[in-house]
Amino acid sequence: MASIKFKNVYLNDYKTIIGPMEKESHLKKADIVMNDYYLGEKTFEMAEVKMQKCVFDKVLKDNNLNISNIDLLVGSDLTNQIAISNYNAKEYNIPFLGLYSACAGFVQGLIVSSTYVDSGTFKRVVSVTSSHNLTAERQFRYPVEYGAPRPNTATFTSTVAVATLLSKKVGKIKVESATIGVVVDLGIKDANNLGAAMAPAAASTIASHFNELKRDYNYYDLVLTGDLGCVGKSILEDYLMQVYNIKLKKCLDAGCELYLDSQDTYSGGSGPACLPIVLFNKILLSKKYKKILIVATGALHSPTIINQKGSIPGIAHAISLEVL
Amino acid sequence: MASIKFKNVYLNDYKTIIGPMEKESHLKKADIVMNDYYLGEKTFEMAEVKMQKCVFDKVLKDNNLNISNIDLLVGSDLTNQIAISNYNAKEYNIPFLGLYSACAGFVQGLIVSSTYVDSGTFKRVVSVTSSHNLTAERQFRYPVEYGAPRPNTATFTSTVAVATLLSKKVGKIKVESATIGVVVDLGIKDANNLGAAMAPAAASTIASHFNELKRDYNYYDLVLTGDLGCVGKSILEDYLMQVYNIKLKKCLDAGCELYLDSQDTYSGGSGPACLPIVLFNKILLSKKYKKILIVATGALHSPTIINQKGSIPGIAHAISLEVL
């Protein structure tokens, strides 16, 4: 049983920051907009740290909270040693848990945070996640300066950060249940086709969620995955039907929903904060969906192991939100 | 309040594997002993994956459990993208949470696992952590083949893996309470002096633990830190006295307790599994201690940020064990 039902957890607030590409995208708004990739810092890494700090500080300010009102900070990002989250955490003298599940980090963070809130261990938990195109691309693929051409299966790491505030205080978004994913590896070795590496994990988690919670496939108004990209989304739909005989009522992928076609991002957007940015700054603004299952997918891609001719395992964590 | 009291969590079993250096060390026994650094695999990374698998499988076998009896696997290690833990997890079709806090990973894993057991979310949780000298050294410092000389402040990453089984089933070791650490950075930039980078974080967590739980400094028979090494341990003791006015009854550091002087590891052992291996295969065997506070310290060292002249933040997580 990988699924958890939460009794009493609410997502009280969220704040977002978006980069230069994202402000030209399908997103309808964001709390903070960056005009360049540096935010006044000397390196891309320090810019990403500042992105995390900006959204965390805005959560505090807009909710009239001091740092002492936050009991736990949960952080994740794509950089080695989750250096960005660690560097952000050192600005705040509060308990910190660092997680890593690549682009599934946002939902893994929500699951762990919700567990601590629901169990009554902590009153208020903030979960922060981020990605920055120029820190991620050079770490996972090629030095940015090479300008290496990308194939059509590749996604584009978004430059975004999101902070969420969770507590038992009743609000407009209830965190209802979750499913922790298993690691699935069907042998994909192409770091430019991560959608294919992650789609089977997404299917596995979606199937477990519906099965364990005994829910009809029409239960959710929307299943929002992220970030399979357009190539991965198509694989997911085939895989769900052929392996699990599941046809979802409505399924969108955050990677496909972020950028304009004219932005040439090929298969779409990616990064752990791509899913929440599309959820918060596009999907929820439409006010069309009440019950949403968000399924964050992570390609557990290790350049070291790829160089040793290993494959790319995938994982997907799901969380169900009810918009009241 | 960074501290948590657990109502009903027991560490039911633990299994260990040790490498060639460790079998010549102060350790009195281990469940599995490696004669070389490869374990029959082609790369050091795949050897470390196999080390995790060996200890997990032994926990299952010796407790007459099937994989379906384990509700959650929690994993951490030192490699980028925690690749080792991800690769191990893909061998088991069970929910997986990946964590990263460098050498504090063992205790962070125990804290998250204990939370899931204590809250009743999951019945049985296995937490696995590992390090391998030859995967870690080349990733964090220099290519192993360079044979780069090390200063006296350097520690030696141990080649060990540990799996622990947690549940509410009453056993000989009770997981009593925990303190989640804050990230502390006093500006150390030397990747060969991680003890100095971590000691202030250890002091902060120890002070919070005693203060928040209103415990006398003599409450524990032993405070076991790991892995500050001998240089870091001496800084910790000074720092505890000068900043917090704390003098502990008895304090040992796993990094100082692992290797023989003749093994030339300078400041001592390190790696996230060094602390548990010393705890399980040396300290507990002495049967001298009933109440033990284990304080795992992590140097949140990022080679990328070090190359940008950044510093090394530290973190320490603590958990209190009662040997019944």
XYZ file of C-alpha atoms in Angstrom:
648
model
C 0.000 0.000 0.000
C 1.839 3.079 -1.270
C -1.059 5.473 -0.736
C -1.740 7.729 2.223
C -4.957 9.572 3.080
C -4.419 12.833 4.925
C -6.987 13.877 7.480
C -6.315 17.531 7.828
C -3.735 19.278 5.654
C -4.180 22.452 3.631
C -1.972 24.174 1.117
C -2.447 27.664 2.531
C -0.359 29.650 0.104
C 2.182 29.456 -2.704
C 4.554 31.944 -4.262
C 6.306 31.698 -7.599
C 9.201 33.250 -9.498
C 9.756 32.777 -13.220
C 12.669 33.346 -15.587
C 13.013 35.225 -18.886
C 11.717 32.356 -21.072
C 8.794 31.631 -18.766
C 7.501 35.193 -18.737
C 6.968 34.879 -22.499
C 5.205 31.518 -22.080
C 1.597 30.381 -21.519
C 1.788 31.370 -17.845
C -0.800 33.946 -16.944
C 1.004 35.471 -13.968
C 3.724 34.962 -11.381
C 4.596 36.671 -8.127
C 8.080 37.632 -9.234
C 9.448 37.873 -12.786
C 13.166 37.722 -13.622
C 14.482 39.814 -16.495
C 17.747 37.880 -16.779
C 19.326 34.641 -15.556
C 21.462 36.237 -12.824
C 19.123 38.167 -10.480
C 22.070 40.380 -9.612
C 24.270 37.422 -8.585
C 27.618 36.412 -10.060
C 26.753 32.790 -10.897
C 23.696 30.889 -12.104
C 23.864 28.775 -8.945
C 23.681 31.799 -6.653
C 20.838 33.163 -8.812
C 18.895 29.938 -8.207
C 19.565 30.193 -4.459
C 18.171 33.737 -4.592
C 15.103 32.496 -6.467
C 14.366 30.069 -3.611
C 14.936 32.831 -1.073
C 12.633 35.257 -2.916
C 9.655 32.875 -2.908
C 10.213 31.724 0.676
C 10.462 35.329 1.897
C 7.322 36.256 -0.025
C 5.389 33.409 1.616
C 6.481 34.735 5.006
C 5.728 38.389 4.213
C 2.349 37.901 2.543
C 1.156 35.684 5.410
C 2.479 37.979 8.147
C 4.741 35.230 9.438
C 8.187 35.404 10.951
C 10.733 32.693 10.319
C 10.149 31.484 13.886
C 6.554 30.659 12.892
C 7.806 28.028 10.422
C 8.627 24.688 12.048
C 10.263 22.909 9.135
C 11.716 23.741 5.729
C 11.735 20.996 3.102
C 13.840 21.569 -0.010
C 14.725 19.953 -3.292
C 16.299 20.910 -6.600
C 18.262 19.374 -9.448
C 21.820 20.329 -8.573
C 24.386 17.879 -7.258
C 24.224 17.615 -3.451
C 21.000 19.673 -3.753
C 23.404 22.540 -3.235
C 20.803 25.198 -4.063
C 18.381 24.035 -1.361
C 21.199 23.700 1.186
C 22.455 27.196 0.400
C 18.973 28.623 0.714
C 18.377 26.783 3.991
C 21.447 28.292 5.600
C 19.766 31.715 5.393
C 17.101 30.526 7.830
C 17.799 29.144 11.259
C 15.061 26.463 11.136
C 14.987 22.651 10.833
C 15.665 21.494 7.281
C 15.113 18.242 5.400
C 16.712 17.877 1.968
C 15.142 15.513 -0.547
C 16.097 14.323 -4.024
C 13.914 12.767 -6.656
C 14.826 14.947 -9.655
C 11.728 16.528 -11.224
C 9.450 14.638 -8.801
C 10.865 16.792 -5.999
C 7.893 19.135 -5.679
C 5.433 16.351 -4.895
C 7.904 14.392 -2.749
C 8.312 17.611 -0.765
C 4.550 18.024 -0.430
C 4.148 14.411 0.714
C 6.824 14.637 3.417
C 5.575 18.089 4.504
C 1.962 16.910 4.640
C 2.982 13.892 6.728
C 4.598 16.170 9.308
C 1.567 18.491 9.375
C -1.067 15.735 9.431
C 0.669 13.800 12.218
C 0.672 16.966 14.328
C 4.469 16.925 14.571
C 4.799 20.387 13.086
C 2.281 23.215 12.734
C 3.572 25.054 9.663
C 5.864 23.594 7.027
C 7.271 25.376 3.974
C 8.359 23.297 0.995
C 10.568 24.943 -1.644
C 11.714 23.625 -5.002
C 13.461 25.171 -7.977
C 15.285 24.676 -11.223
C 17.388 26.989 -13.377
C 17.965 26.158 -17.011
C 21.625 27.098 -16.967
C 22.577 25.261 -13.760
C 20.793 22.072 -14.844
C 21.755 21.879 -18.514
C 25.481 22.101 -17.930
C 25.352 19.652 -15.044
C 23.265 16.958 -16.722
C 24.109 17.324 -20.395
C 26.665 19.631 -22.006
C 28.453 22.836 -21.036
C 25.990 25.557 -21.990
C 28.649 27.375 -24.017
C 28.894 24.439 -26.451
C 25.409 25.269 -27.754
C 24.916 21.523 -28.349
C 21.956 20.828 -30.665
C 19.082 18.989 -29.029
C 16.854 16.300 -30.521
C 13.061 16.625 -30.695
C 12.604 14.306 -27.706
C 14.490 16.726 -25.413
C 12.734 18.949 -22.888
C 13.870 22.387 -21.738
C 14.621 22.872 -18.018
C 12.517 25.772 -16.807
C 13.867 28.608 -14.657
C 11.325 28.740 -11.850
C 11.025 28.382 -8.082
C 7.989 27.729 -5.935
C 7.417 27.895 -2.176
C 4.316 26.378 -0.571
C 2.967 26.811 2.946
C 1.197 23.854 4.550
C -0.700 23.656 7.823
C -3.964 22.413 9.329
C -5.525 25.872 8.947
C -8.511 25.425 6.663
C -7.949 27.036 3.277
C -8.967 26.810 -0.347
C -6.770 23.846 -1.283
C -6.959 20.606 0.675
C -4.151 18.060 0.399
C -6.298 14.957 0.349
C -4.142 11.916 -0.351
C -0.850 10.808 -1.834
C 0.875 7.862 -3.457
C 4.610 7.350 -3.034
C 6.184 6.008 -6.205
C 8.364 2.985 -6.910
C 11.506 3.207 -9.034
C 10.910 1.811 -12.526
C 13.591 1.246 -15.157
C 12.809 -0.099 -18.613
C 16.334 0.504 -19.905
C 16.194 3.960 -21.528
C 19.735 5.363 -21.798
C 19.131 8.598 -23.717
C 19.494 11.681 -21.484
C 17.652 13.631 -24.186
C 14.572 11.441 -23.943
C 13.713 11.573 -20.269
C 9.967 11.488 -20.974
C 10.343 7.894 -22.153
C 12.357 7.014 -19.031
C 9.674 8.454 -16.733
C 6.402 7.454 -18.422
C 6.330 3.851 -17.064
C 6.900 5.156 -13.518
C 4.043 7.643 -13.945
C 1.759 4.861 -15.170
C 2.712 2.648 -12.225
C 1.964 5.383 -9.676
C -1.317 6.395 -11.329
C -2.454 2.765 -11.421
C -1.491 2.225 -7.752
C -3.285 5.397 -6.709
C -6.610 4.501 -8.351
C -6.342 0.862 -7.347
C -5.366 1.328 -3.697
C -7.864 4.117 -3.040
C -10.538 2.247 -5.044
C -11.309 5.247 -7.202
C -13.068 5.363 -10.522
C -10.947 6.624 -13.426
C -13.384 9.559 -13.677
C -12.865 10.541 -10.025
C -10.497 13.402 -10.833
C -11.442 16.358 -12.999
C -7.813 16.441 -14.060
C -4.688 14.320 -13.794
C -1.750 16.701 -14.220
C 1.587 15.009 -14.842
C 4.887 16.819 -15.003
C 7.146 16.824 -16.757
C 6.914 14.102 -19.307
C 6.828 16.518 -22.215
C 4.822 15.776 -25.332
C 6.811 12.665 -26.270
C 6.549 11.205 -22.774
C 2.859 12.094 -22.407
C 2.000 10.139 -25.504
C 3.987 7.144 -24.180
C 2.171 7.428 -20.831
C -1.262 7.343 -22.448
C -0.358 4.289 -24.530
C 1.235 2.585 -21.546
C -1.708 3.262 -19.215
C -4.098 1.766 -21.757
C -2.008 -1.213 -22.854
C -0.536 -2.311 -19.508
C -3.183 -1.190 -17.022
C -6.273 -0.725 -19.216
C -6.727 2.780 -17.822
C -8.240 5.645 -19.796
C -8.213 8.860 -17.769
C -11.040 11.387 -18.003
C -8.664 14.270 -18.627
C -4.884 14.259 -18.554
C -2.544 17.180 -19.111
C 1.227 17.358 -18.787
C 2.818 20.471 -17.318
C 5.750 20.150 -19.702
C 3.394 20.483 -22.662
C 1.418 23.333 -21.073
C 4.229 25.732 -20.267
C 5.893 27.069 -23.409
C 4.548 28.422 -26.703
C 5.274 26.384 -29.819
C 7.227 29.348 -31.096
C 9.618 29.065 -28.130
C 11.205 25.973 -29.694
C 11.454 23.872 -26.568
C 10.845 20.685 -28.565
C 9.136 18.152 -26.266
C 8.278 20.845 -23.672
C 9.313 22.136 -20.268
C 10.881 20.281 -17.344
C 12.412 20.812 -13.912
C 10.888 20.125 -10.478
C 9.184 23.533 -10.315
C 7.652 23.299 -13.813
C 4.699 21.233 -12.568
C 3.768 23.578 -9.696
C 4.255 26.701 -11.811
C 1.815 25.372 -14.421
C -0.554 24.221 -11.673
C -0.523 27.494 -9.756
C -0.078 30.047 -12.529
C -2.221 28.489 -15.243
C -4.392 25.495 -14.279
C -5.809 26.845 -10.995
C -6.412 30.272 -12.557
C -8.798 28.653 -15.034
C -11.029 27.654 -12.080
C -12.189 24.664 -14.150
C -10.987 21.842 -11.908
C -11.980 20.888 -8.356
C -10.373 17.486 -7.885
C -6.854 17.309 -9.275
C -4.319 14.488 -9.085
C -0.834 15.838 -9.622
C 1.755 13.285 -10.634
C 5.337 14.536 -10.537
C 7.784 12.437 -12.505
C 11.529 12.289 -11.955
C 14.208 10.905 -14.234
C 16.802 9.587 -11.802
C 19.459 10.351 -14.365
C 23.082 10.112 -13.233
C 25.670 11.374 -15.755
C 28.273 9.159 -14.019
C 26.233 6.022 -14.569
C 25.240 7.067 -18.120
C 28.971 7.329 -18.886
C 29.250 3.735 -17.657
C 26.487 2.756 -20.126
C 23.840 2.416 -17.444
C 20.171 3.269 -17.853
C 17.922 6.004 -16.445
C 15.434 4.867 -13.778
C 12.243 6.860 -13.293
C 9.996 7.611 -10.330
C 6.646 9.358 -9.926
C 4.964 10.619 -6.767
C 1.296 11.628 -6.749
C -0.752 13.935 -4.542
C -4.453 14.669 -4.711
C -5.624 18.255 -4.225
C -9.199 19.379 -3.654
C -9.944 22.967 -4.572
C -12.707 24.082 -2.204
C 10.859 23.364 18.136
C 13.010 21.047 16.055
C 12.590 18.036 18.323
C 10.126 15.176 18.007
C 9.202 12.576 20.610
C 8.210 9.228 19.144
C 5.574 7.208 20.960
C 6.147 3.785 19.575
C 9.007 3.044 17.187
C 11.573 0.275 17.436
C 14.712 -0.444 15.467
C 14.027 -4.151 15.026
C 17.103 -5.154 13.097
C 20.155 -3.905 11.224
C 22.562 -5.499 8.776
C 25.969 -4.278 7.766
C 28.571 -4.793 5.058
C 32.145 -3.542 5.309
C 34.991 -3.048 2.847
C 38.646 -4.171 2.805
C 39.945 -1.297 4.989
C 37.119 -1.638 7.493
C 37.663 -5.345 8.096
C 41.154 -4.468 9.382
C 39.759 -1.709 11.610
C 38.427 -1.477 15.184
C 35.122 -3.088 14.137
C 34.446 -6.276 15.989
C 32.164 -7.909 13.404
C 29.967 -7.291 10.377
C 27.298 -9.335 8.623
C 29.109 -9.287 5.287
C 32.787 -8.587 4.591
C 34.129 -7.491 1.195
C 37.532 -8.699 0.091
C 37.873 -6.084 -2.657
C 36.237 -2.856 -3.818
C 34.247 -4.414 -6.675
C 32.055 -7.199 -5.214
C 32.128 -8.847 -8.643
C 30.846 -5.728 -10.424
C 32.557 -3.752 -13.182
C 32.451 -0.322 -11.538
C 32.753 1.049 -8.017
C 29.269 2.553 -8.390
C 27.679 -0.820 -9.188
C 29.644 -2.333 -6.280
C 28.069 0.224 -3.941
C 24.608 -0.552 -5.354
C 25.287 -4.227 -4.623
C 26.382 -3.356 -1.087
C 22.985 -1.716 -0.471
C 21.225 -4.690 -2.001
C 23.163 -7.195 0.135
C 22.207 -5.546 3.436
C 18.583 -4.982 2.423
C 18.214 -8.601 1.288
C 19.796 -9.813 4.531
C 17.313 -7.804 6.598
C 14.487 -9.462 4.656
C 15.944 -12.963 4.877
C 16.934 -12.929 8.551
C 13.512 -11.584 9.560
C 11.555 -14.007 7.359
C 10.062 -11.121 5.419
C 9.128 -10.819 1.775
C 9.546 -7.555 -0.067
C 5.760 -7.168 0.041
C 6.011 -6.951 3.842
C 8.001 -3.714 3.575
C 5.841 -0.632 3.071
C 8.511 1.949 2.370
C 12.187 2.089 1.456
C 14.144 5.196 2.435
C 17.575 5.668 0.884
C 20.522 8.004 0.948
C 24.147 8.039 -0.119
C 26.874 10.455 -1.195
C 26.770 10.146 -4.966
C 25.345 12.810 -7.240
C 21.607 12.336 -7.759
C 21.848 9.734 -4.948
C 22.332 7.402 -7.897
C 23.323 4.446 -5.725
C 20.107 4.536 -3.681
C 17.989 5.001 -6.813
C 19.688 2.065 -8.517
C 19.184 -0.118 -5.477
C 15.525 0.918 -5.183
C 14.757 -0.176 -8.737
C 15.436 -3.755 -7.700
C 12.438 -3.641 -5.361
C 8.933 -2.766 -6.428
C 8.078 -0.779 -3.282
C 7.532 2.905 -2.475
C 10.796 4.817 -2.253
C 11.826 8.152 -0.768
C 15.296 9.481 -1.593
C 16.980 11.867 0.828
C 20.209 13.833 0.788
C 22.094 15.338 3.672
C 25.592 14.005 2.966
C 26.996 12.106 5.976
C 23.903 12.978 8.050
C 21.879 10.706 5.760
C 21.625 7.759 8.142
C 19.914 9.764 10.878
C 17.790 11.783 8.435
C 16.627 8.421 7.068
C 15.833 7.146 10.579
C 13.895 10.325 11.409
C 11.727 10.189 8.277
C 11.239 6.426 8.638
C 10.315 6.738 12.321
C 7.803 9.469 11.493
C 6.050 7.162 9.016
C 6.030 4.274 11.517
C 4.990 6.341 14.545
C 2.143 8.064 12.680
C 0.797 4.648 11.705
C 1.109 5.470 8.009
C 3.336 2.473 7.350
C 3.918 -0.704 9.331
C 7.457 -1.648 8.335
C 10.042 0.734 6.882
C 13.577 -0.123 5.785
C 16.169 2.650 5.672
C 19.391 2.033 3.744
C 22.523 4.147 3.514
C 25.989 3.589 2.118
C 29.280 5.049 1.057
C 32.189 3.678 -0.976
C 35.595 5.276 -0.678
C 36.303 5.137 -4.387
C 32.955 6.535 -5.602
C 33.055 9.395 -3.098
C 36.681 10.464 -3.291
C 36.716 10.941 -7.039
C 33.386 12.745 -7.023
C 34.105 15.176 -4.203
C 37.860 15.678 -4.382
C 40.292 14.296 -6.962
C 40.330 11.425 -9.462
C 41.469 8.470 -7.381
C 44.220 7.662 -9.885
C 45.975 10.973 -9.126
C 46.883 9.675 -5.683
C 46.577 13.253 -4.410
C 48.205 13.722 -0.989
C 45.807 14.568 1.826
C 46.342 16.937 4.740
C 46.007 15.858 8.373
C 42.542 17.436 8.642
C 41.150 15.094 5.958
C 38.937 12.120 6.762
C 38.734 8.849 4.826
C 35.368 7.880 3.321
C 34.503 4.429 4.594
C 33.248 1.600 2.374
C 30.182 0.426 4.257
C 26.423 0.007 3.898
C 23.756 -0.415 6.543
C 20.083 -1.381 6.351
C 17.739 -0.881 9.315
C 14.246 -2.224 9.877
C 11.786 -0.064 11.809
C 8.306 -0.884 13.056
C 6.094 -0.683 16.150
C 6.984 -4.255 17.093
C 8.641 -4.069 20.509
C 12.330 -4.877 20.302
C 15.627 -4.218 22.028
C 16.236 -0.727 20.614
C 13.612 1.991 21.013
C 13.759 5.073 18.815
C 12.809 7.599 21.465
C 13.154 11.113 20.058
C 14.838 13.161 17.364
C 16.010 16.651 16.536
C 16.051 17.869 12.943
C 19.053 20.079 12.270
C 19.414 23.561 10.846
C 21.981 24.421 8.176
C 24.956 26.270 9.667
C 27.772 27.873 7.680
C 30.704 29.622 9.329
C 32.587 30.044 6.072
C 34.884 26.994 5.891
C 35.973 26.460 2.261
C 38.442 23.580 2.627
C 37.021 20.300 1.298
C 39.766 18.518 3.240
C 38.600 19.919 6.570
C 34.944 18.932 6.675
C 35.046 18.325 10.437
C 35.482 22.068 10.945
C 32.569 22.770 8.570
C 30.256 20.394 10.458
C 31.189 20.965 14.123
C 29.098 24.161 14.582
C 26.046 22.378 13.119
C 26.567 19.464 15.521
C 26.803 21.866 18.459
C 23.616 23.651 17.363
C 21.637 20.405 17.113
C 22.971 19.032 20.419
C 22.098 22.292 22.191
C 18.588 22.342 20.657
C 18.005 18.715 21.616
C 18.888 19.156 25.297
C 17.183 22.531 25.516
C 13.918 21.625 23.781
C 13.507 18.297 25.571
C 14.638 19.887 28.863
C 17.250 17.208 29.487
C 20.214 17.334 31.796
C 23.610 17.099 30.048
C 24.124 13.821 31.918
C 20.894 12.315 30.551
C 22.642 10.234 27.905
C 25.232 7.590 28.687
C 26.825 8.479 25.384
C 26.557 11.135 22.689
C 27.935 9.561 19.522
C 28.661 12.021 16.720
C 29.665 11.011 13.221
C 31.728 11.816 11.381
C 33.562 14.853 12.570
C 36.883 13.049 12.768
C 39.423 13.894 15.445
C 39.947 17.476 14.271
C 36.209 18.178 14.114
C 35.505 16.472 17.448
C 37.955 18.726 19.230
C 36.317 21.794 17.600
C 32.877 20.517 18.664
C 33.918 20.153 22.296
C 35.387 23.668 22.356
C 32.378 25.103 20.562
C 29.850 23.387 22.860
C 31.640 24.787 25.908
C 32.348 28.285 24.638
C 29.104 29.040 22.787
C 26.541 26.933 24.658
C 28.306 26.231 27.971
C 27.649 22.503 27.522
C 29.945 19.795 28.820
C 28.707 16.345 27.834
C 29.047 13.346 30.148
C 30.612 11.206 27.446
C 31.103 12.014 23.794
C 32.634 9.834 21.110
C 32.911 10.429 17.371
C 32.413 7.500 14.996
C 35.075 8.880 12.662
C 37.660 8.588 15.455
C 36.445 5.138 16.559
C 36.607 3.304 13.243
C 40.179 2.949 11.996
C 43.424 1.980 13.688
C 46.105 4.654 13.943
C 48.259 2.447 11.753
C 45.707 2.699 8.939
C 46.787 6.293 8.278
C 43.349 7.805 7.829
C 44.527 11.102 9.373
C 41.484 12.725 11.025
C 39.433 9.471 10.888
C 36.589 7.838 8.981
C 33.601 9.431 7.265
C 30.629 8.637 5.029
C 26.946 8.334 5.994
C 27.275 4.667 6.994
C 30.376 5.203 9.167
C 28.283 6.329 12.162
C 25.878 3.344 12.092
C 28.655 0.829 11.459
C 30.528 2.065 14.539
C 27.275 2.162 16.513
C 26.145 -1.323 15.543
C 29.437 -3.162 15.166
C 31.399 -1.630 18.025
C 29.507 0.589 20.491
C 26.423 -1.624 20.977
C 28.569 -4.753 21.237
C 30.255 -3.279 24.316
C 26.845 -3.333 26.078
C 28.024 -0.337 28.127
C 25.438 2.216 27.054
C 21.651 2.287 27.497
C 20.698 5.806 26.473
C 22.528 6.985 23.382
C 22.105 10.208 21.416
C 23.438 9.751 17.917
C 24.247 12.951 16.056
C 24.955 12.509 12.370
C 26.775 15.406 10.762
C 26.744 16.241 7.069
C 29.067 18.566 5.162
C 26.814 19.940 2.441
C 29.848 20.267 0.222
C 29.252 21.061 -3.442
C 32.329 20.873 -5.687
C 30.576 23.246 -8.129
C 30.116 25.915 -5.491
C 33.609 25.342 -4.057
C 34.974 26.031 -7.557
C 33.056 29.306 -7.406
C 34.834 30.112 -4.101
C 31.746 29.371 -2.002
C 31.785 27.849 1.473
C 30.684 24.479 2.889
C 27.493 24.549 4.982
C 26.991 21.846 7.602
C 23.959 20.112 9.087
C 23.445 17.639 11.931
C 20.417 15.500 12.722
C 20.069 13.728 16.073
C 18.131 10.682 17.208
C 17.899 9.199 20.679
C 18.048 5.422 21.071
C 17.200 3.474 24.201
C 18.755 0.024 24.457
C 16.302 -2.071 26.474
